Amino acid sequence: MQSLAGTTEATPIWPLFQTVCSSITQVILVTISGYYLSRRGLLDKTTQKQLNIINVNFFTPCLLFSKVAFSLSPDKLRELWVIPIFFALVSGVSLVVAWLLGSLFRLDRTHRNFAMAAAMIMNSNSLPVALLQSLAVTVPGLQWDQDDTLDAIVGRAITYLLLCGTMGQFLRWSYGVHLLSKAVPPDETGPISPLLDDIRGRSQASRSFPGTFHTRPLSDTDVETTSASDSYLSPLDDGAPRPAWSRPPLTFVQRALRTGRSIWRNVTDFMTPPLWASVLSLVVALNQPLQNVLGVHLRPIRYAITQAGDCSIPLTLVVLGAYFHRPLDKSEFPPSEPNGQQKTSLVGRIRRIFRLGDTQLHAARAQNRAEGRTVFVSILARMVIAPALLLPLVVFGQLQGYPHVFRDLVLLLASPPALTLAQITQSTSDAFERLISRTIFWSYCLVAPPAMVGYALIAMLITRL
């Protein structure tokens, strides 16, 4: 009890709570602007999709490249070897916990996959960075040694989160997209948005590469034309089609080219623009001469990329706020009677209203219950159960004298779901709009403030072990 009391006295709770609320308020204000624009009719569904496509294909890759390419170095990556292990443990445990809870609460595949993605993809940028900076300024005892300075503490924390964020971008734009793309069955998605088409398949640029083959089913006309033309060919004619057994075997070079084309097609099918940006940023970060050229000698290019990247998060929040506005659907009203005549009797109107309302009410209640369970599973797995399972590992590492990074990354254990989930879910279908809106609202507005402050106190307790 004395240790807890001393930690509470040495750790000012009110500044921590202010920092968390300030970060969340910034998110809420930008989100409200998106809701207002949508309500005014300036941000309809088509505009939302177009903005999201532009964001995913341009602004988000610029953000990832600017944050990683000029901040990491080979020396930093060697010093932080434990970060990938920590990140893999947190992501894996969160994924398994969400899957188990989804099965326990009998979620269907769509909602279970969403819960798994929300639990696995955590916010490692805005909220944790602000909270760690506040901790470094207000909380004593975070120094690793006597020569440790405030700037070193803040820089170390940002480097941790930057590396975790880099791996998180790889995860969310690869497996996260794959997981959510499989979540919605084809008969429920309707027309696939252009963004998902770019993510699932090859882009237009990749389709123009030589060696990229496309096939189409033969029509009856094609079959008849082929049969008629083949009947006039002599068996000795060079133009006669040869059976497979009579074709000459492929040379080693031809087999290698065919294998290379197949591998390249698989890579382009898997890669997304943010994932390409992450790969290129790591190439620049690991190549110090190239990093120096882009960072020092080509500063206009660097600043242009940075300015474009700064638009990504605000644009994501604006589109996310537009999800909260649900315009009235005309299809919900009863159709008119034939010949333009409608029932004018009071009894007919009452019957029609109750019949329509009863059907819609049952459907809405079923959907709300499923979404409520999904949001509950997502937040419970991401911010409660997974941290509770991993905290003993952090305590063990502190007692055994393992790298301090385990202690410093406690806040990432309970970080809420990443805001970029709005981009990924928009790329699959409109079915996730209400779900991501409710998840962000509950996790950031209601659960995050007390949870993040509580885990900050736990981190301070661990430092005193």
Short mmCIF file of C-alpha atoms in Angstrom, two decimals:
data_model
loop_
_atom_site.label_atom_id
_atom_site.label_comp_id
_atom_site.label_asym_id
_atom_site.label_seq_id
_atom_site.Cartn_x
_atom_site.Cartn_y
_atom_site.Cartn_z
CA MET A 1 0.00 0.00 0.00
CA GLN A 2 2.90 2.35 0.71
CA SER A 3 4.31 1.70 -2.75
CA LEU A 4 0.96 2.45 -4.35
CA ALA A 5 0.54 5.60 -2.26
CA GLY A 6 4.04 6.77 -3.12
CA THR A 7 3.45 6.13 -6.79
CA THR A 8 0.19 8.05 -6.70
CA GLU A 9 1.86 11.00 -4.99
CA ALA A 10 4.82 10.99 -7.40
CA THR A 11 2.58 10.55 -10.43
CA PRO A 12 0.21 13.50 -10.89
CA ILE A 13 -3.00 11.95 -12.14
CA TRP A 14 -4.64 15.20 -13.20
CA PRO A 15 -1.97 16.13 -15.82
CA LEU A 16 -2.19 12.62 -17.25
CA PHE A 17 -5.96 12.83 -17.44
CA GLN A 18 -5.70 16.26 -19.07
CA THR A 19 -3.28 14.93 -21.67
CA VAL A 20 -5.53 12.01 -22.57
CA CYS A 21 -8.63 14.21 -22.74
CA SER A 22 -6.80 16.81 -24.83
CA SER A 23 -5.71 14.21 -27.39
CA ILE A 24 -9.20 12.73 -27.57
CA THR A 25 -10.80 16.18 -27.83
CA GLN A 26 -8.70 16.95 -30.89
CA VAL A 27 -9.97 13.76 -32.51
CA ILE A 28 -13.58 14.56 -31.59
CA LEU A 29 -13.47 18.12 -32.95
CA VAL A 30 -12.17 17.07 -36.36
CA THR A 31 -14.67 14.21 -36.43
CA ILE A 32 -17.55 16.58 -35.68
CA SER A 33 -16.54 18.70 -38.65
CA GLY A 34 -16.97 15.64 -40.89
CA TYR A 35 -20.42 15.00 -39.42
CA TYR A 36 -21.40 18.64 -40.04
CA LEU A 37 -20.19 18.54 -43.65
CA SER A 38 -22.11 15.32 -44.27
CA ARG A 39 -25.28 16.73 -42.74
CA ARG A 40 -25.01 19.82 -44.96
CA GLY A 41 -24.80 17.54 -47.99
CA LEU A 42 -21.20 18.47 -48.82
CA LEU A 43 -19.84 15.02 -47.98
CA ASP A 44 -22.14 12.40 -49.45
CA LYS A 45 -21.35 8.71 -49.90
CA THR A 46 -19.69 9.16 -53.27
CA THR A 47 -17.48 11.97 -51.99
CA GLN A 48 -16.53 9.93 -48.93
CA LYS A 49 -15.38 7.04 -51.09
CA GLN A 50 -13.44 9.31 -53.42
CA LEU A 51 -11.72 11.06 -50.52
CA ASN A 52 -10.84 7.72 -48.97
CA ILE A 53 -9.41 6.45 -52.26
CA ILE A 54 -7.25 9.58 -52.58
CA ASN A 55 -6.19 9.26 -48.95
CA VAL A 56 -5.18 5.61 -49.20
CA ASN A 57 -3.40 5.98 -52.52
CA PHE A 58 -1.58 9.28 -51.89
CA PHE A 59 -1.74 10.98 -48.48
CA THR A 60 -1.33 7.86 -46.33
CA PRO A 61 1.71 6.56 -48.29
CA CYS A 62 3.28 10.02 -47.94
CA LEU A 63 2.64 9.93 -44.19
CA LEU A 64 4.24 6.51 -43.77
CA PHE A 65 7.24 7.41 -45.90
CA SER A 66 7.90 10.72 -44.14
CA LYS A 67 7.60 9.23 -40.64
CA VAL A 68 9.91 6.26 -41.23
CA ALA A 69 12.39 7.12 -43.98
CA PHE A 70 13.95 10.10 -42.18
CA SER A 71 13.60 8.97 -38.54
CA LEU A 72 15.03 5.45 -38.33
CA SER A 73 18.57 4.27 -38.95
CA PRO A 74 20.39 0.91 -38.92
CA ASP A 75 21.89 1.71 -35.51
CA LYS A 76 18.47 2.43 -33.98
CA LEU A 77 17.04 -0.75 -35.46
CA ARG A 78 19.87 -2.81 -33.97
CA GLU A 79 19.37 -1.24 -30.55
CA LEU A 80 15.62 -1.90 -30.58
CA TRP A 81 15.71 -5.58 -31.50
CA VAL A 82 13.18 -6.37 -28.78
CA ILE A 83 10.47 -4.14 -30.32
CA PRO A 84 9.46 -6.62 -33.07
CA ILE A 85 9.17 -9.39 -30.46
CA PHE A 86 7.00 -7.21 -28.24
CA PHE A 87 4.83 -6.12 -31.16
CA ALA A 88 4.36 -9.69 -32.39
CA LEU A 89 3.32 -10.82 -28.90
CA VAL A 90 0.80 -8.00 -28.45
CA SER A 91 -0.71 -8.43 -31.91
CA GLY A 92 -0.85 -12.22 -31.70
CA VAL A 93 -2.41 -12.32 -28.23
CA SER A 94 -4.98 -9.66 -29.17
CA LEU A 95 -5.90 -11.57 -32.32
CA VAL A 96 -6.37 -14.87 -30.49
CA VAL A 97 -8.34 -13.26 -27.66
CA ALA A 98 -10.68 -11.54 -30.11
CA TRP A 99 -11.23 -14.79 -32.00
CA LEU A 100 -12.03 -16.68 -28.78
CA LEU A 101 -14.39 -13.97 -27.55
CA GLY A 102 -16.05 -13.77 -30.95
CA SER A 103 -16.69 -17.51 -30.88
CA LEU A 104 -17.92 -17.29 -27.29
CA PHE A 105 -20.40 -14.51 -28.13
CA ARG A 106 -21.44 -16.33 -31.33
CA LEU A 107 -20.47 -13.59 -33.74
CA ASP A 108 -20.76 -14.40 -37.42
CA ARG A 109 -17.72 -14.35 -39.67
CA THR A 110 -18.20 -10.72 -40.68
CA HIS A 111 -18.34 -9.34 -37.15
CA ARG A 112 -15.73 -11.75 -35.78
CA ASN A 113 -13.20 -10.72 -38.43
CA PHE A 114 -13.89 -7.07 -37.70
CA ALA A 115 -13.36 -7.66 -33.97
CA MET A 116 -10.09 -9.45 -34.70
CA ALA A 117 -8.87 -6.59 -36.88
CA ALA A 118 -9.88 -3.94 -34.34
CA ALA A 119 -8.18 -5.81 -31.50
CA MET A 120 -5.01 -6.50 -33.47
CA ILE A 121 -4.53 -3.03 -35.02
CA MET A 122 -3.74 -0.60 -32.20
CA ASN A 123 -3.17 3.14 -32.14
CA SER A 124 0.57 3.67 -31.84
CA ASN A 125 0.77 7.31 -32.95
CA SER A 126 -1.39 10.15 -31.66
CA LEU A 127 -2.62 9.11 -28.21
CA PRO A 128 0.41 7.10 -26.95
CA VAL A 129 2.87 9.75 -28.20
CA ALA A 130 1.04 12.55 -26.39
CA LEU A 131 0.74 10.51 -23.19
CA LEU A 132 4.40 9.43 -23.18
CA GLN A 133 5.53 13.01 -23.74
CA SER A 134 3.40 14.10 -20.79
CA LEU A 135 4.80 11.31 -18.62
CA ALA A 136 8.36 12.28 -19.50
CA VAL A 137 7.71 15.87 -18.41
CA THR A 138 5.55 15.35 -15.31
CA VAL A 139 6.71 12.03 -13.85
CA PRO A 140 10.10 11.57 -12.19
CA GLY A 141 12.01 8.32 -12.24
CA LEU A 142 11.90 7.49 -15.94
CA GLN A 143 15.65 7.94 -16.43
CA TRP A 144 17.64 4.86 -17.36
CA ASP A 145 20.78 6.22 -15.70
CA GLN A 146 22.10 9.41 -14.12
CA ASP A 147 23.12 10.91 -17.46
CA ASP A 148 19.69 10.41 -19.01
CA THR A 149 18.02 13.68 -20.06
CA LEU A 150 14.45 14.75 -20.77
CA ASP A 151 15.13 15.04 -24.50
CA ALA A 152 16.59 11.53 -24.51
CA ILE A 153 13.51 10.14 -22.76
CA VAL A 154 11.11 11.79 -25.20
CA GLY A 155 13.19 10.81 -28.22
CA ARG A 156 13.41 7.22 -27.01
CA ALA A 157 9.66 6.99 -26.49
CA ILE A 158 8.91 8.41 -29.93
CA THR A 159 11.40 6.01 -31.51
CA TYR A 160 9.69 3.05 -29.81
CA LEU A 161 6.29 4.12 -31.02
CA LEU A 162 7.61 4.91 -34.49
CA LEU A 163 9.01 1.42 -34.90
CA CYS A 164 5.81 -0.14 -33.55
CA GLY A 165 3.81 2.09 -35.87
CA THR A 166 5.90 0.99 -38.85
CA MET A 167 5.26 -2.66 -38.13
CA GLY A 168 1.63 -1.84 -37.47
CA GLN A 169 1.31 -0.27 -40.90
CA PHE A 170 2.73 -3.41 -42.48
CA LEU A 171 0.26 -5.51 -40.51
CA ARG A 172 -2.89 -3.43 -41.09
CA TRP A 173 -2.34 -2.88 -44.82
CA SER A 174 -1.47 -6.51 -45.48
CA TYR A 175 -3.19 -8.97 -43.16
CA GLY A 176 -5.70 -6.39 -41.94
CA VAL A 177 -6.95 -5.70 -45.46
CA HIS A 178 -7.00 -9.43 -46.19
CA LEU A 179 -8.95 -10.15 -43.00
CA LEU A 180 -11.62 -7.53 -43.61
CA SER A 181 -11.88 -8.37 -47.31
CA LYS A 182 -12.88 -11.91 -46.33
CA ALA A 183 -15.26 -10.66 -43.66
CA VAL A 184 -18.17 -9.72 -45.90
CA PRO A 185 -19.60 -12.46 -48.15
CA PRO A 186 -19.89 -11.52 -51.84
CA ASP A 187 -23.67 -11.59 -51.81
CA GLU A 188 -23.78 -9.01 -49.01
CA THR A 189 -21.24 -6.52 -50.21
CA GLY A 190 -22.89 -5.40 -53.42
CA PRO A 191 -20.64 -3.57 -55.82
CA ILE A 192 -17.07 -3.54 -54.68
CA SER A 193 -15.61 -0.09 -54.31
CA PRO A 194 -12.77 0.97 -56.59
CA LEU A 195 -10.37 1.06 -53.64
CA LEU A 196 -10.96 -2.55 -52.75
CA ASP A 197 -10.61 -3.49 -56.39
CA ASP A 198 -7.19 -1.87 -56.37
CA ILE A 199 -6.26 -3.61 -53.15
CA ARG A 200 -7.54 -7.04 -54.05
CA GLY A 201 -6.38 -7.14 -57.61
CA ARG A 202 -3.69 -5.62 -59.73
CA SER A 203 -3.72 -1.92 -60.27
CA GLN A 204 -3.98 -0.38 -63.68
CA ALA A 205 -0.26 0.20 -63.76
CA SER A 206 0.53 -3.41 -62.94
CA ARG A 207 -1.89 -4.59 -65.59
CA SER A 208 0.14 -2.79 -68.22
CA PHE A 209 3.29 -4.73 -67.39
CA PRO A 210 4.40 -7.12 -70.12
CA GLY A 211 3.81 -10.71 -69.20
CA THR A 212 0.65 -10.07 -67.25
CA PHE A 213 -1.86 -12.44 -68.79
CA HIS A 214 -5.65 -12.05 -68.79
CA THR A 215 -8.10 -14.68 -69.90
CA ARG A 216 -11.78 -14.59 -70.63
CA PRO A 217 -14.29 -17.40 -71.18
CA LEU A 218 -14.79 -18.41 -74.79
CA SER A 219 -18.13 -17.56 -76.33
CA ASP A 220 -20.04 -19.76 -78.76
CA THR A 221 -18.90 -17.55 -81.62
CA ASP A 222 -15.28 -18.04 -80.64
CA VAL A 223 -15.71 -21.81 -80.52
CA GLU A 224 -17.43 -21.95 -83.92
CA THR A 225 -14.85 -19.70 -85.53
CA THR A 226 -12.01 -21.73 -84.09
CA SER A 227 -13.53 -25.02 -85.23
CA ALA A 228 -14.20 -23.69 -88.74
CA SER A 229 -10.71 -22.33 -89.12
CA ASP A 230 -9.12 -25.50 -87.80
CA SER A 231 -10.99 -27.67 -90.34
CA TYR A 232 -9.15 -25.99 -93.22
CA LEU A 233 -5.73 -26.47 -91.72
CA SER A 234 -3.57 -29.31 -92.92
CA PRO A 235 -1.94 -31.56 -90.37
CA LEU A 236 1.40 -30.44 -91.81
CA ASP A 237 0.45 -26.76 -91.70
CA ASP A 238 2.67 -24.77 -89.36
CA GLY A 239 -0.37 -22.92 -88.11
CA ALA A 240 -2.11 -26.08 -86.89
CA PRO A 241 -2.54 -26.22 -83.15
CA ARG A 242 -0.26 -28.71 -81.47
CA PRO A 243 -1.32 -30.94 -78.63
CA ALA A 244 0.36 -30.39 -75.30
CA TRP A 245 2.49 -33.56 -75.57
CA SER A 246 3.97 -32.46 -78.90
CA ARG A 247 5.04 -29.00 -77.77
CA PRO A 248 8.75 -28.53 -77.15
CA PRO A 249 9.71 -28.38 -73.48
CA LEU A 250 10.37 -25.00 -71.95
CA THR A 251 13.95 -23.97 -71.55
CA PHE A 252 15.41 -23.02 -68.19
CA VAL A 253 15.19 -19.32 -69.03
CA GLN A 254 11.53 -19.62 -70.07
CA ARG A 255 10.66 -21.48 -66.87
CA ALA A 256 12.49 -18.88 -64.81
CA LEU A 257 10.67 -16.04 -66.57
CA ARG A 258 7.31 -17.73 -66.08
CA THR A 259 8.03 -18.31 -62.39
CA GLY A 260 9.18 -14.72 -61.99
CA ARG A 261 6.03 -13.39 -63.63
CA SER A 262 3.87 -15.56 -61.38
CA ILE A 263 5.70 -14.38 -58.26
CA TRP A 264 5.44 -10.75 -59.36
CA ARG A 265 1.71 -11.07 -59.96
CA ASN A 266 1.24 -12.54 -56.48
CA VAL A 267 3.28 -9.71 -54.96
CA THR A 268 1.31 -7.00 -56.77
CA ASP A 269 -1.96 -8.69 -55.76
CA PHE A 270 -0.87 -8.60 -52.12
CA MET A 271 0.76 -5.17 -51.94
CA THR A 272 -1.18 -1.96 -51.37
CA PRO A 273 0.04 1.65 -51.84
CA PRO A 274 0.65 2.16 -48.08
CA LEU A 275 2.52 -1.13 -47.98
CA TRP A 276 4.70 -0.08 -50.91
CA ALA A 277 5.43 3.18 -49.09
CA SER A 278 6.41 1.28 -45.94
CA VAL A 279 8.82 -0.93 -47.88
CA LEU A 280 10.39 2.03 -49.67
CA SER A 281 10.72 3.95 -46.40
CA LEU A 282 12.63 1.07 -44.82
CA VAL A 283 14.91 0.91 -47.86
CA VAL A 284 15.71 4.60 -47.40
CA ALA A 285 16.13 4.25 -43.62
CA LEU A 286 18.60 1.37 -44.02
CA ASN A 287 20.57 3.18 -46.73
CA GLN A 288 22.23 6.14 -45.05
CA PRO A 289 23.69 7.71 -48.25
CA LEU A 290 20.24 7.65 -49.86
CA GLN A 291 18.68 8.98 -46.65
CA ASN A 292 21.20 11.82 -46.60
CA VAL A 293 20.50 12.71 -50.25
CA LEU A 294 16.72 12.85 -49.72
CA GLY A 295 16.92 14.54 -46.34
CA VAL A 296 19.62 17.14 -47.01
CA HIS A 297 20.17 17.69 -50.71
CA LEU A 298 16.57 17.16 -51.88
CA ARG A 299 14.72 18.99 -49.14
CA PRO A 300 11.90 20.26 -51.38
CA ILE A 301 10.95 16.65 -52.12
CA ARG A 302 11.11 15.74 -48.45
CA TYR A 303 9.03 18.73 -47.36
CA ALA A 304 6.47 18.10 -50.10
CA ILE A 305 6.06 14.48 -48.96
CA THR A 306 5.80 15.60 -45.33
CA GLN A 307 3.13 18.21 -46.09
CA ALA A 308 1.10 15.71 -48.07
CA GLY A 309 1.40 13.17 -45.26
CA ASP A 310 0.13 15.68 -42.70
CA CYS A 311 -3.23 15.65 -44.51
CA SER A 312 -3.80 11.92 -43.96
CA ILE A 313 -5.03 11.79 -40.35
CA PRO A 314 -7.32 14.87 -40.56
CA LEU A 315 -8.86 13.57 -43.77
CA THR A 316 -9.41 10.18 -42.14
CA LEU A 317 -11.18 11.81 -39.19
CA VAL A 318 -13.36 13.96 -41.45
CA VAL A 319 -14.55 10.89 -43.36
CA LEU A 320 -15.00 9.04 -40.06
CA GLY A 321 -17.23 11.83 -38.78
CA ALA A 322 -19.33 11.59 -41.93
CA TYR A 323 -20.06 7.95 -41.03
CA PHE A 324 -22.06 9.12 -38.01
CA HIS A 325 -24.57 10.90 -40.23
CA ARG A 326 -27.17 8.52 -41.57
CA PRO A 327 -29.19 10.26 -44.31
CA LEU A 328 -32.82 9.23 -44.65
CA ASP A 329 -33.21 6.43 -47.16
CA LYS A 330 -36.25 6.86 -49.42
CA SER A 331 -36.44 3.12 -49.88
CA GLU A 332 -37.58 2.84 -46.27
CA PHE A 333 -40.90 4.44 -47.16
CA PRO A 334 -43.76 2.27 -48.46
CA PRO A 335 -44.16 2.26 -52.25
CA SER A 336 -47.02 4.01 -53.96
CA GLU A 337 -50.07 2.19 -55.15
CA PRO A 338 -50.55 1.39 -58.86
CA ASN A 339 -51.78 4.15 -61.22
CA GLY A 340 -50.43 6.77 -58.84
CA GLN A 341 -53.28 6.14 -56.36
CA GLN A 342 -52.44 5.78 -52.69
CA LYS A 343 -54.55 4.56 -49.84
CA THR A 344 -56.14 7.51 -48.20
CA SER A 345 -58.08 5.75 -45.48
CA LEU A 346 -56.80 6.14 -41.96
CA VAL A 347 -57.01 2.39 -41.29
CA GLY A 348 -54.93 1.58 -44.37
CA ARG A 349 -52.27 4.05 -43.42
CA ILE A 350 -52.05 2.75 -39.86
CA ARG A 351 -51.79 -0.85 -41.05
CA ARG A 352 -49.08 0.01 -43.52
CA ILE A 353 -47.09 2.01 -40.98
CA PHE A 354 -47.22 -0.72 -38.34
CA ARG A 355 -46.43 -3.47 -40.83
CA LEU A 356 -43.45 -1.55 -42.17
CA GLY A 357 -42.31 -0.42 -38.74
CA ASP A 358 -42.52 -3.91 -37.28
CA THR A 359 -40.30 -5.41 -39.98
CA GLN A 360 -37.77 -2.60 -39.83
CA LEU A 361 -37.77 -2.61 -36.04
CA HIS A 362 -36.88 -6.31 -35.83
CA ALA A 363 -34.14 -5.92 -38.43
CA ALA A 364 -32.72 -2.84 -36.71
CA ARG A 365 -32.76 -4.51 -33.30
CA ALA A 366 -30.98 -7.60 -34.63
CA GLN A 367 -28.36 -5.46 -36.32
CA ASN A 368 -27.84 -3.31 -33.23
CA ARG A 369 -27.42 -6.36 -31.01
CA ALA A 370 -24.84 -7.88 -33.37
CA GLU A 371 -22.96 -4.59 -33.64
CA GLY A 372 -23.10 -4.07 -29.88
CA ARG A 373 -21.57 -7.48 -29.22
CA THR A 374 -18.91 -6.81 -31.83
CA VAL A 375 -17.94 -3.47 -30.29
CA PHE A 376 -17.87 -5.05 -26.84
CA VAL A 377 -15.64 -7.91 -28.01
CA SER A 378 -13.30 -5.54 -29.85
CA ILE A 379 -12.76 -3.22 -26.90
CA LEU A 380 -12.62 -6.02 -24.34
CA ALA A 381 -9.95 -7.88 -26.29
CA ARG A 382 -7.90 -4.78 -27.22
CA MET A 383 -7.99 -2.79 -23.99
CA VAL A 384 -8.72 -5.24 -21.16
CA ILE A 385 -7.98 -8.95 -21.62
CA ALA A 386 -4.90 -8.79 -23.86
CA PRO A 387 -3.16 -6.24 -21.57
CA ALA A 388 -4.05 -8.32 -18.51
CA LEU A 389 -2.46 -11.38 -20.11
CA LEU A 390 0.72 -9.55 -21.12
CA LEU A 391 1.33 -7.47 -18.00
CA PRO A 392 2.84 -10.42 -16.08
CA LEU A 393 5.40 -10.75 -18.88
CA VAL A 394 6.33 -7.09 -18.47
CA VAL A 395 6.69 -7.53 -14.71
CA PHE A 396 8.87 -10.60 -15.25
CA GLY A 397 11.09 -8.68 -17.66
CA GLN A 398 11.49 -5.86 -15.15
CA LEU A 399 12.41 -8.25 -12.34
CA GLN A 400 14.93 -10.10 -14.52
CA GLY A 401 16.59 -6.89 -15.67
CA TYR A 402 15.60 -7.21 -19.33
CA PRO A 403 15.63 -4.11 -21.57
CA HIS A 404 13.66 -1.18 -20.16
CA VAL A 405 11.69 -1.06 -23.36
CA PHE A 406 9.25 -3.62 -21.92
CA ARG A 407 8.41 -1.21 -19.15
CA ASP A 408 8.21 1.82 -21.41
CA LEU A 409 5.75 0.18 -23.81
CA VAL A 410 3.08 -0.67 -21.25
CA LEU A 411 0.82 2.04 -22.69
CA LEU A 412 0.77 0.31 -26.05
CA LEU A 413 -0.79 -2.76 -24.46
CA ALA A 414 -4.07 -0.94 -23.84
CA SER A 415 -4.03 1.56 -26.69
CA PRO A 416 -7.43 1.85 -28.44
CA PRO A 417 -7.98 0.63 -32.01
CA ALA A 418 -6.22 2.59 -34.74
CA LEU A 419 -8.13 5.33 -36.53
CA THR A 420 -6.90 4.01 -39.88
CA LEU A 421 -9.42 1.21 -39.49
CA ALA A 422 -11.86 3.70 -41.00
CA GLN A 423 -9.83 3.71 -44.22
CA ILE A 424 -9.55 -0.07 -44.36
CA THR A 425 -13.22 -0.71 -43.63
CA GLN A 426 -14.31 1.88 -46.20
CA SER A 427 -12.24 -0.01 -48.78
CA THR A 428 -14.25 -3.18 -48.28
CA SER A 429 -17.91 -2.14 -48.19
CA ASP A 430 -20.40 0.20 -46.56
CA ALA A 431 -21.42 -2.53 -44.10
CA PHE A 432 -18.75 -1.46 -41.59
CA GLU A 433 -19.59 2.25 -41.39
CA ARG A 434 -21.83 2.12 -38.32
CA LEU A 435 -19.60 -0.50 -36.73
CA ILE A 436 -16.38 1.50 -36.98
CA SER A 437 -18.18 4.65 -35.83
CA ARG A 438 -19.50 2.96 -32.69
CA THR A 439 -16.15 1.29 -32.01
CA ILE A 440 -14.23 4.57 -32.24
CA PHE A 441 -16.81 6.39 -30.11
CA TRP A 442 -16.85 3.86 -27.27
CA SER A 443 -13.12 3.16 -27.24
CA TYR A 444 -11.91 6.77 -27.44
CA CYS A 445 -14.62 8.78 -25.71
CA LEU A 446 -15.59 6.46 -22.86
CA VAL A 447 -13.01 3.72 -22.28
CA ALA A 448 -9.68 5.33 -23.21
CA PRO A 449 -9.47 8.17 -20.61
CA PRO A 450 -9.73 6.04 -17.45
CA ALA A 451 -7.97 3.06 -19.02
CA MET A 452 -4.92 4.99 -20.24
CA VAL A 453 -4.51 6.80 -16.92
CA GLY A 454 -4.84 3.48 -15.07
CA TYR A 455 -2.21 1.79 -17.21
CA ALA A 456 0.09 4.79 -16.76
CA LEU A 457 -0.12 4.24 -13.00
CA ILE A 458 0.59 0.54 -13.52
CA ALA A 459 3.66 1.45 -15.57
CA MET A 460 4.88 3.63 -12.71
CA LEU A 461 4.37 0.77 -10.26
CA ILE A 462 6.42 -1.54 -12.48
CA THR A 463 9.33 0.93 -12.50
CA ARG A 464 9.55 0.65 -8.71
CA LEU A 465 9.82 -3.13 -8.60
#
